[in-house]
Coordinates of C-alpha atoms in Angstrom, one line a residue:
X1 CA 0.0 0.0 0.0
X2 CA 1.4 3.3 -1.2
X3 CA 1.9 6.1 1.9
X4 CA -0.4 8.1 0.1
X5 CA -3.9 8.9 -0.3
X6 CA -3.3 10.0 -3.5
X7 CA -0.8 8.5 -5.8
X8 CA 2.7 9.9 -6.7
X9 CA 4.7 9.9 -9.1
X10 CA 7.1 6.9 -7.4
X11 CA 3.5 5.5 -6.2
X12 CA 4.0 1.8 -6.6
X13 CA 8.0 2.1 -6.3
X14 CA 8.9 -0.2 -2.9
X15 CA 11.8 1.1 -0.9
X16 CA 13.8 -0.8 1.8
X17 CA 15.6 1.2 3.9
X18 CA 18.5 0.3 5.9
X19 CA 19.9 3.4 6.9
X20 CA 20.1 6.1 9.8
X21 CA 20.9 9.2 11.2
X22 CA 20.5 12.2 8.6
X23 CA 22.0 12.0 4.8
X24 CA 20.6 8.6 3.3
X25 CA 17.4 8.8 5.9
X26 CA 16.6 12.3 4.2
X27 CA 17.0 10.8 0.6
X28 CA 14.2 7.8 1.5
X29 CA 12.0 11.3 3.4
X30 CA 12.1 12.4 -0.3
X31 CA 11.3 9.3 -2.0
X32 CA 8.0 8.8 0.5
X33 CA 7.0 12.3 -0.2
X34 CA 6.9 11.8 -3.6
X35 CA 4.8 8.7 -3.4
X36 CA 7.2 5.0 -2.7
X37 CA 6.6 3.2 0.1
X38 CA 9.6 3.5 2.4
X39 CA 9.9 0.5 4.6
X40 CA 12.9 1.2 7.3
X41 CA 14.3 -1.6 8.9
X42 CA 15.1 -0.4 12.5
X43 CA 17.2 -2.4 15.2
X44 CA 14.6 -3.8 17.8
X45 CA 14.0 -1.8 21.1
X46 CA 16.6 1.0 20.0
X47 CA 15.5 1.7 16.3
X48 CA 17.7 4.4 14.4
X49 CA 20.0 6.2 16.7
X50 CA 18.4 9.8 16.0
X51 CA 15.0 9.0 18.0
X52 CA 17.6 9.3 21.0
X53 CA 18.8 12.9 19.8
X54 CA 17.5 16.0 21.3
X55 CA 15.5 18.6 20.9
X56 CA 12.9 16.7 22.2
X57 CA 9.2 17.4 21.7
X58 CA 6.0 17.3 24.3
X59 CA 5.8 13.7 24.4
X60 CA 9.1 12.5 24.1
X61 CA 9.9 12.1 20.6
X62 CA 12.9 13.1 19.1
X63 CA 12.0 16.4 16.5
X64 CA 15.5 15.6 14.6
X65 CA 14.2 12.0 14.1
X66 CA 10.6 13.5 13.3
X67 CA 12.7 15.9 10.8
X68 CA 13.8 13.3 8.2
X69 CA 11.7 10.4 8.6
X70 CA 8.1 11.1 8.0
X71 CA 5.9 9.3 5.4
X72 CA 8.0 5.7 5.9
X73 CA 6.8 2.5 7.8
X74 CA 9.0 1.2 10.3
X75 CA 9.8 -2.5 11.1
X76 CA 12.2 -3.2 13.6
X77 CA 14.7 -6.7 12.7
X78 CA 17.4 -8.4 14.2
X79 CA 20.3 -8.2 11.4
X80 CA 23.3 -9.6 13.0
X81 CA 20.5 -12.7 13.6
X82 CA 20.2 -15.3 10.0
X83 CA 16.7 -15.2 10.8
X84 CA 16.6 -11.3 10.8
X85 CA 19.0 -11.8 7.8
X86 CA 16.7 -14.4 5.8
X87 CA 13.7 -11.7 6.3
X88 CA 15.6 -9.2 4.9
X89 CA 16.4 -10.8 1.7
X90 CA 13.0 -11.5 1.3
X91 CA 11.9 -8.6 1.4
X92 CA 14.8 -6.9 -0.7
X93 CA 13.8 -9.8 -3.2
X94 CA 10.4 -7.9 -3.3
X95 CA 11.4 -4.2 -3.6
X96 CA 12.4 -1.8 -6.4
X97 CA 15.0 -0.2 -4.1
X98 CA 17.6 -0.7 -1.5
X99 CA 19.2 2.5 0.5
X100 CA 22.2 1.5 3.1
X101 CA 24.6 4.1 4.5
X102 CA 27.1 1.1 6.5
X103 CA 30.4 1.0 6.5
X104 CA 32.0 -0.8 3.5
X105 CA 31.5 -4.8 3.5
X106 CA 29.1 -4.3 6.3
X107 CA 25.9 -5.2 4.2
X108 CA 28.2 -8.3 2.6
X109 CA 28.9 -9.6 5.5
X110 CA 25.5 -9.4 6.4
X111 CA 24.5 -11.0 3.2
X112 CA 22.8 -8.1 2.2
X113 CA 25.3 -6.6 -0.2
X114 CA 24.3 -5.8 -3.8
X115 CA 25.4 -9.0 -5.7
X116 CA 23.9 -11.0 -2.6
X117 CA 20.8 -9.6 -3.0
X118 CA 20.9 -8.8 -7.6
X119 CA 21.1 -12.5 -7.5
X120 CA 17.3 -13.0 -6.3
X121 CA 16.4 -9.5 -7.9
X122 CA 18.2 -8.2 -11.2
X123 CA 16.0 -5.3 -11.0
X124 CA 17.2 -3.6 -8.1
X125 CA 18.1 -0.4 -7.6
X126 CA 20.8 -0.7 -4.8
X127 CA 22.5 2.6 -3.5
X128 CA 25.1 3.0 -0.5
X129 CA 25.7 6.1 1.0
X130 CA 28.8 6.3 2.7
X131 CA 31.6 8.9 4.2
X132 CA 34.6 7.8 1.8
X133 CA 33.0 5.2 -0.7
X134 CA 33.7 2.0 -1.5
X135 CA 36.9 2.1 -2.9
X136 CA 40.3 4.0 -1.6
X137 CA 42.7 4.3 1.0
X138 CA 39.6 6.1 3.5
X139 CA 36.9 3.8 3.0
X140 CA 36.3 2.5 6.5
X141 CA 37.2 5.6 8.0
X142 CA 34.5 7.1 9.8
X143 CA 32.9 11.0 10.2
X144 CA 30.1 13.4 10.8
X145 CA 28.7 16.2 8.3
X146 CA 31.3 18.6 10.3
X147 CA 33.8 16.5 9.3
X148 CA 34.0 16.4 6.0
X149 CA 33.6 20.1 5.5
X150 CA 37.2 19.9 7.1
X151 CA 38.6 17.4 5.0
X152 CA 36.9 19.4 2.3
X153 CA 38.1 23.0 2.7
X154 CA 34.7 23.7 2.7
X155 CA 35.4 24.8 6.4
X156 CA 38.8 26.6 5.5
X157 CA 36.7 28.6 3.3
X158 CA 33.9 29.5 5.4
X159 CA 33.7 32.4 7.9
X160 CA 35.5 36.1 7.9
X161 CA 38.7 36.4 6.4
X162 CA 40.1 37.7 9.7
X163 CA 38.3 34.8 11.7
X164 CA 38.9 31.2 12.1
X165 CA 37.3 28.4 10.2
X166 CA 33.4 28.3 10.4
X167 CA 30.8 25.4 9.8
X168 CA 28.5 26.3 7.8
X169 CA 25.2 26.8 9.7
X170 CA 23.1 23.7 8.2
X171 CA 24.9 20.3 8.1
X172 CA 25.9 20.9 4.0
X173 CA 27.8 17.8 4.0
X174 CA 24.5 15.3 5.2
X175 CA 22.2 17.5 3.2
X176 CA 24.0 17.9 -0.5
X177 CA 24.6 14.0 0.3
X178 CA 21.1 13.0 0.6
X179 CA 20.0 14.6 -2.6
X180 CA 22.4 12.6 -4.7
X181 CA 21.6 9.4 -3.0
X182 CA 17.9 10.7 -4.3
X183 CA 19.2 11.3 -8.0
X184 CA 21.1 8.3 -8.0
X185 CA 17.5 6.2 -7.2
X186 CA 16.0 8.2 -9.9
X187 CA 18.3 7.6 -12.2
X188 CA 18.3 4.0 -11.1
X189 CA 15.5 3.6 -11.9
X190 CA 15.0 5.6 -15.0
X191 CA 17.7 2.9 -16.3
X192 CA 15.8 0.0 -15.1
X193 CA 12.6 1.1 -17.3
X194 CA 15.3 1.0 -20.3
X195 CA 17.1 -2.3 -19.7
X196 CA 15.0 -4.3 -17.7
X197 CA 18.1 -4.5 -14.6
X198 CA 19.2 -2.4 -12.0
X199 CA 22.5 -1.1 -10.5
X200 CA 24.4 -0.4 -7.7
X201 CA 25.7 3.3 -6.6
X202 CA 28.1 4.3 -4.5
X203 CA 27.5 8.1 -3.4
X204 CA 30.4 9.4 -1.1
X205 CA 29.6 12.3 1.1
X206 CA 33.1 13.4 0.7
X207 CA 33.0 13.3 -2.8
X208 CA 29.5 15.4 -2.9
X209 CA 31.7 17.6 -0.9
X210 CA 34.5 18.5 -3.3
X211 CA 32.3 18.5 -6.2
X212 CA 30.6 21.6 -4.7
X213 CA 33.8 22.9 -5.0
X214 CA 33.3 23.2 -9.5
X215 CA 33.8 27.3 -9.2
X216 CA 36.4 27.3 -6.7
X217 CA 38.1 24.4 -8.5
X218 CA 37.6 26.7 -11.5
X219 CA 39.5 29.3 -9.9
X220 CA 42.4 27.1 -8.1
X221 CA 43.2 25.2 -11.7
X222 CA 42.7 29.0 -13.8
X223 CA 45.0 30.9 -11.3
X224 CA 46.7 28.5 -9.0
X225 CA 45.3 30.6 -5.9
X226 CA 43.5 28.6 -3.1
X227 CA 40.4 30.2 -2.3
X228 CA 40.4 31.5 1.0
X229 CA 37.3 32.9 3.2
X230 CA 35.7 36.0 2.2
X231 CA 32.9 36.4 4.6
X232 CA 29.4 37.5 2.9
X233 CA 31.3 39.0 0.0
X234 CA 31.4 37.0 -3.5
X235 CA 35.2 36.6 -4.5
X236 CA 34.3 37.5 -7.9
X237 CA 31.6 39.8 -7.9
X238 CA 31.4 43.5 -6.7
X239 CA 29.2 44.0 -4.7
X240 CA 28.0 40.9 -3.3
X241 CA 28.0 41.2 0.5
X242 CA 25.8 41.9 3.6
X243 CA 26.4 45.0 4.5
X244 CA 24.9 46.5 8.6
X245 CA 22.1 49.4 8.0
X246 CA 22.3 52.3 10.5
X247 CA 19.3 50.6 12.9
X248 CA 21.8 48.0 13.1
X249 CA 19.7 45.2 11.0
X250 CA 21.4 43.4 7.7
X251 CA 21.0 43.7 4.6
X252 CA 22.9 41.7 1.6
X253 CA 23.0 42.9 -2.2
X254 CA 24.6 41.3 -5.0
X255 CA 24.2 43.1 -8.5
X256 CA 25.5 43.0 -12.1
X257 CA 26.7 45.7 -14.5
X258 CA 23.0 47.0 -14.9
X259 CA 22.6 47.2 -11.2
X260 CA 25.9 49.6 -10.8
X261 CA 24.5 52.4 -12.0
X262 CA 20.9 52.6 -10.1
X263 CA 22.6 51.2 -6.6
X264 CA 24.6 54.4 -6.6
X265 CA 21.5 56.9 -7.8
X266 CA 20.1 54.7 -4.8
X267 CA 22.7 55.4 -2.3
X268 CA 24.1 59.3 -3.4
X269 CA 27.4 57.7 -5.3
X270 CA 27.8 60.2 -7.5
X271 CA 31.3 60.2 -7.6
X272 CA 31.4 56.1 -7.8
X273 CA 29.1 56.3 -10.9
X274 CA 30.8 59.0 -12.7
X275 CA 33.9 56.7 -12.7
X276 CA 34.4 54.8 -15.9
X277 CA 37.3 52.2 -14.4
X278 CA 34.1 51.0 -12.3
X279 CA 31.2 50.6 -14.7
X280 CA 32.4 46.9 -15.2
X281 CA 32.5 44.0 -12.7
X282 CA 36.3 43.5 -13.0
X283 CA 36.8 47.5 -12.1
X284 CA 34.9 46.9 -9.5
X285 CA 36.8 43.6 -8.1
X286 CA 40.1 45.2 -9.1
X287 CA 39.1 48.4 -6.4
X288 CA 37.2 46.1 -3.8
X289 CA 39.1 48.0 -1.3
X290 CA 37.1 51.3 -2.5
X291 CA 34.4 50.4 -3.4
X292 CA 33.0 48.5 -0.2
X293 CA 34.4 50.9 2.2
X294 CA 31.9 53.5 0.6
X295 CA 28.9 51.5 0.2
X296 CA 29.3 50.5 3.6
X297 CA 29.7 54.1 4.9
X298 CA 26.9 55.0 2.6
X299 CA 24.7 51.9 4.2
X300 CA 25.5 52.7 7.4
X301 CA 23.8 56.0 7.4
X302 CA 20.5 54.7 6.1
X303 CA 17.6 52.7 7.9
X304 CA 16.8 49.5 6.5
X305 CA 13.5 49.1 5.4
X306 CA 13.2 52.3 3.5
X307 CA 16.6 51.5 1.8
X308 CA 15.1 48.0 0.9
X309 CA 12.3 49.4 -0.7
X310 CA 14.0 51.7 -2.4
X311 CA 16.1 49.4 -3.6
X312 CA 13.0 47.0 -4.8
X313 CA 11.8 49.5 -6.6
X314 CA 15.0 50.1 -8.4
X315 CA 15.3 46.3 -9.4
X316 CA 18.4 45.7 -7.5
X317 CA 18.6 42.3 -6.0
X318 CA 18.7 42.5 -2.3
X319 CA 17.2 41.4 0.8
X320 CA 17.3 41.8 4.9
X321 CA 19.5 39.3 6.6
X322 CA 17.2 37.0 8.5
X323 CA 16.9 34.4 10.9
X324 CA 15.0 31.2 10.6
X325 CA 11.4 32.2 12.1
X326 CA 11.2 35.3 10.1
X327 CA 12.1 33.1 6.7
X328 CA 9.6 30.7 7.5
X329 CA 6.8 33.2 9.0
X330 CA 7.7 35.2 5.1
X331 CA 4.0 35.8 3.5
X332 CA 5.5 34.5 0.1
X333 CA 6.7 31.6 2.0
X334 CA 3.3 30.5 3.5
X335 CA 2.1 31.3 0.2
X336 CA 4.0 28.7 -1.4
X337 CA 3.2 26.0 1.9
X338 CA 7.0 25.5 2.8
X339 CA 5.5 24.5 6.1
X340 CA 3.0 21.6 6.9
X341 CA 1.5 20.6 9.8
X342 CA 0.8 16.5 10.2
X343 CA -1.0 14.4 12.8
X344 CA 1.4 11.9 14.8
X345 CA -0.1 9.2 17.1
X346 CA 1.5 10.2 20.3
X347 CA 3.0 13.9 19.7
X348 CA -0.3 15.1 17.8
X349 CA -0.1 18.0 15.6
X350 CA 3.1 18.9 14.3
X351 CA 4.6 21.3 12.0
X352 CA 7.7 20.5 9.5
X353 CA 9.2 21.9 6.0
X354 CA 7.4 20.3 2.8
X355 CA 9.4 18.8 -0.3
X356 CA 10.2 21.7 -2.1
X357 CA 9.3 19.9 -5.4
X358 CA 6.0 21.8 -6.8
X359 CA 3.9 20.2 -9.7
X360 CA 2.2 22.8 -11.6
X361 CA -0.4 20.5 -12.5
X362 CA -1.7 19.1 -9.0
X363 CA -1.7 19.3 -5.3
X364 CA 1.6 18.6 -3.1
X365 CA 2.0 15.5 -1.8
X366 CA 0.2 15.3 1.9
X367 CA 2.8 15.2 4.7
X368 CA 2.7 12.3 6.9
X369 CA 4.1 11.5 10.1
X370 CA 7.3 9.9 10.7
X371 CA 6.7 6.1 11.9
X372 CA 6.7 4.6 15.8
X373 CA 9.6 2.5 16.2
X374 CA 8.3 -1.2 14.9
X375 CA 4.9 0.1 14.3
X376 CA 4.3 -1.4 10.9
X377 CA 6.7 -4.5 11.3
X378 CA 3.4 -7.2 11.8
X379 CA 2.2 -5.7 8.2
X380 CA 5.1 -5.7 6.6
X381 CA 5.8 -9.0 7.1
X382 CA 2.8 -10.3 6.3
X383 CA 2.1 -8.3 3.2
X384 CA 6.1 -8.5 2.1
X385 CA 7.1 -11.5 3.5
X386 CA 4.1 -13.5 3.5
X387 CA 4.5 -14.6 7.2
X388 CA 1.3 -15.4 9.2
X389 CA 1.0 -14.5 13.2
X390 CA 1.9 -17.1 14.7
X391 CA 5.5 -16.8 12.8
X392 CA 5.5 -13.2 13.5
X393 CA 5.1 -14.6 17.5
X394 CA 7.7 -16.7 17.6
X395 CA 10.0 -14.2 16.2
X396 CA 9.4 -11.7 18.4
X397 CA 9.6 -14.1 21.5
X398 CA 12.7 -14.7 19.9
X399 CA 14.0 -11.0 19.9
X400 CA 14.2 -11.1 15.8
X401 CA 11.7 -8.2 15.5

């Protein structure tokens, strides 16, 4: 049975789901919003480790858990058990889709690595998500999302240029990880409706990492300067940058050649616009120094709403600097229903972020709530595995499930 009322357009695609924690578990979020059945298989009495991890809401539940979870079915099994083993490939030998973010040779030891389980199913789609892949030096090494923006230099480059290394202020590395483990299922599958047979991809978080890097790769291989941190401000582009309004709130611009001329009518720049070395961007990056120290003086002296609407009304892309509850309390972002609010048996009503995928042509897809630990493990096996309740029982007498 799909997860929604109404089907999607993965309705009828079955995915099992062996992973945890954030990057892969986000990726099967994605695929239940847009219509599979997600089944994740959850270690009995403990389930993923992130229904431990705080915040936690009224009732006990875990809202990080609750924030890349919902829509799925949860069975719990016994893994390192051959029984809890046996279910598992017979389930796998009846799904489109098999997601696992363990440690390399994990899942084959297991007997639930890819040619294990291609044997019984040729047309699965099998993708592992892990830190370093499955191949080099690093691929049993272990790390978190903050991590691998070290090992990246996505840290080195983030934060003031007089400051030390910064995170970036949403796990990047788990995030930009999860949505390739999503297009590599997508495309799994878009070349199983050609050929008939699936495949098996191996999406490395560190990878995902440096291939963010394409501009400042660009710039490294054109010049052979290593990027360094820049704060707010756009390496290549002047200006790009938040600059602090005299109230004290934020604002950020970034403009093009056709915004030079109307920012400085905006601010009082006569001077700035009269000069012909600046009417193009590399003027303009060439006297950085110049130029920011007088739109920041000019900034400074104004309040920040006016000057944001007068810079609206000029057409110069720009915005206030704002934090979290004032982005999702936006009118154009209730407007476009980036929140939901879902029912969930024990915590009731609850608010989370929708999939930001829009069809033109229908409704989104409802939001449902993330699973109790086991809750759907007697259907499952029934429907999946064909057992009968007396089986089901015994194995949980047995601690299998």
């Amino acid at each position: 049975m799909s997860a929604h009322p109404a089907p999607g357009p993965l309705d009828g695609i079955t995915v099992l789901d062996f992973s945890r924690v954030l990057a892969a578990p986000m990726a099967t979020q994605i695929l239940a919003e847009l219509g599979a059945t997600v089944i994740k298989v959850e270690r009995p009495g403990r389930g993923d480790e992130t229904r431990g991890f705080e915040p936690r809401l009224p009732h006990g539940e875990s809202a990080y858990f609750f924030a890349f979870n919902r829509g799925k079915r949860s069975i719990t099994l016994d893994l390192k058990d051959p029984r809890g083993q046996d279910l598992a490939r017979r389930l796998a030998s009846r799904a489109d889709v098999v997601v696992e973010n363990f440690l390399p040779g994990a899942m084959d030891r297991l007997g639930l690595g890819y040619d294990r389980l291609a044997a019984d199913n040729p047309a699965l789609v099998y993708v592992s998500a892990t830190g370093f892949g499955q191949s080099g030096p690093d691929r049993t090494r272990k790390g978190y999302d903050t991590v691998f923006q070290a090992l990246s230099g996505v840290m080195a480059m983030t934060g003031e240029p007089d400051g030390p290394p910064s995170k970036t202020g949403i796990p990047v590395a788990d995030m930009t990880s999860g949505l390739w483990v999503v297009i590599a299922t997508l495309t799994g599958l878009a070349g199983r409706a050609a050929t008939g047979r699936g495949r098996h991809y191996d999406v490395s978080m560190m990878d995902v990492q440096l291939s963010l890097h394409a501009l400042n790769a660009a710039r490294l291989f054109a010049l052979d300067e290593d990027p360094v941190r820049t704060g707010t401000q756009h390496p290549g582009r002047v200006p790009s940058a938040a600059f602090q309004a005299a109230d004290g709130g934020w604002l950020h611009i970034s403009g093009s050649d056709q915004h030079w001329a109307p920012l400085c009518a905006v601010l009082g720049l006569d001077d700035l616009a009269a000069d012909p070395g600046l009417r193009h961007n590399a003027g303009r990056v060439a006297e950085r120094d110049r130029v920011m120290t007088a739109l920041r003086t000019a900034i400074a002296g104004r309040e920040r709403e006016p000057l944001l609407k007068e810079l609206r009304a000029a057409d110069i892309p720009a915005g206030e600097v704002r934090g979290v509850r004032e982005a999702l309390a936006d009118p154009h972002a209730r407007a476009r229903g980036v929140v939901a609010e879902f029912e969930h048996p024990t915590e009731g009503a609850f608010r989370a972020l929708r999939t930001p995928l829009r069809e033109t042509t229908g409704a989104p897809p409802p939001t449902d709530a993330p699973p109790l630990l086991g809750a759907d493990t007697d259907a499952v096996l029934t429907e999946f595995a064909g057992l009968d309740g007396g089986e089901i029982d015994g194995l949980r007498a047995a601690g299998v499930i």
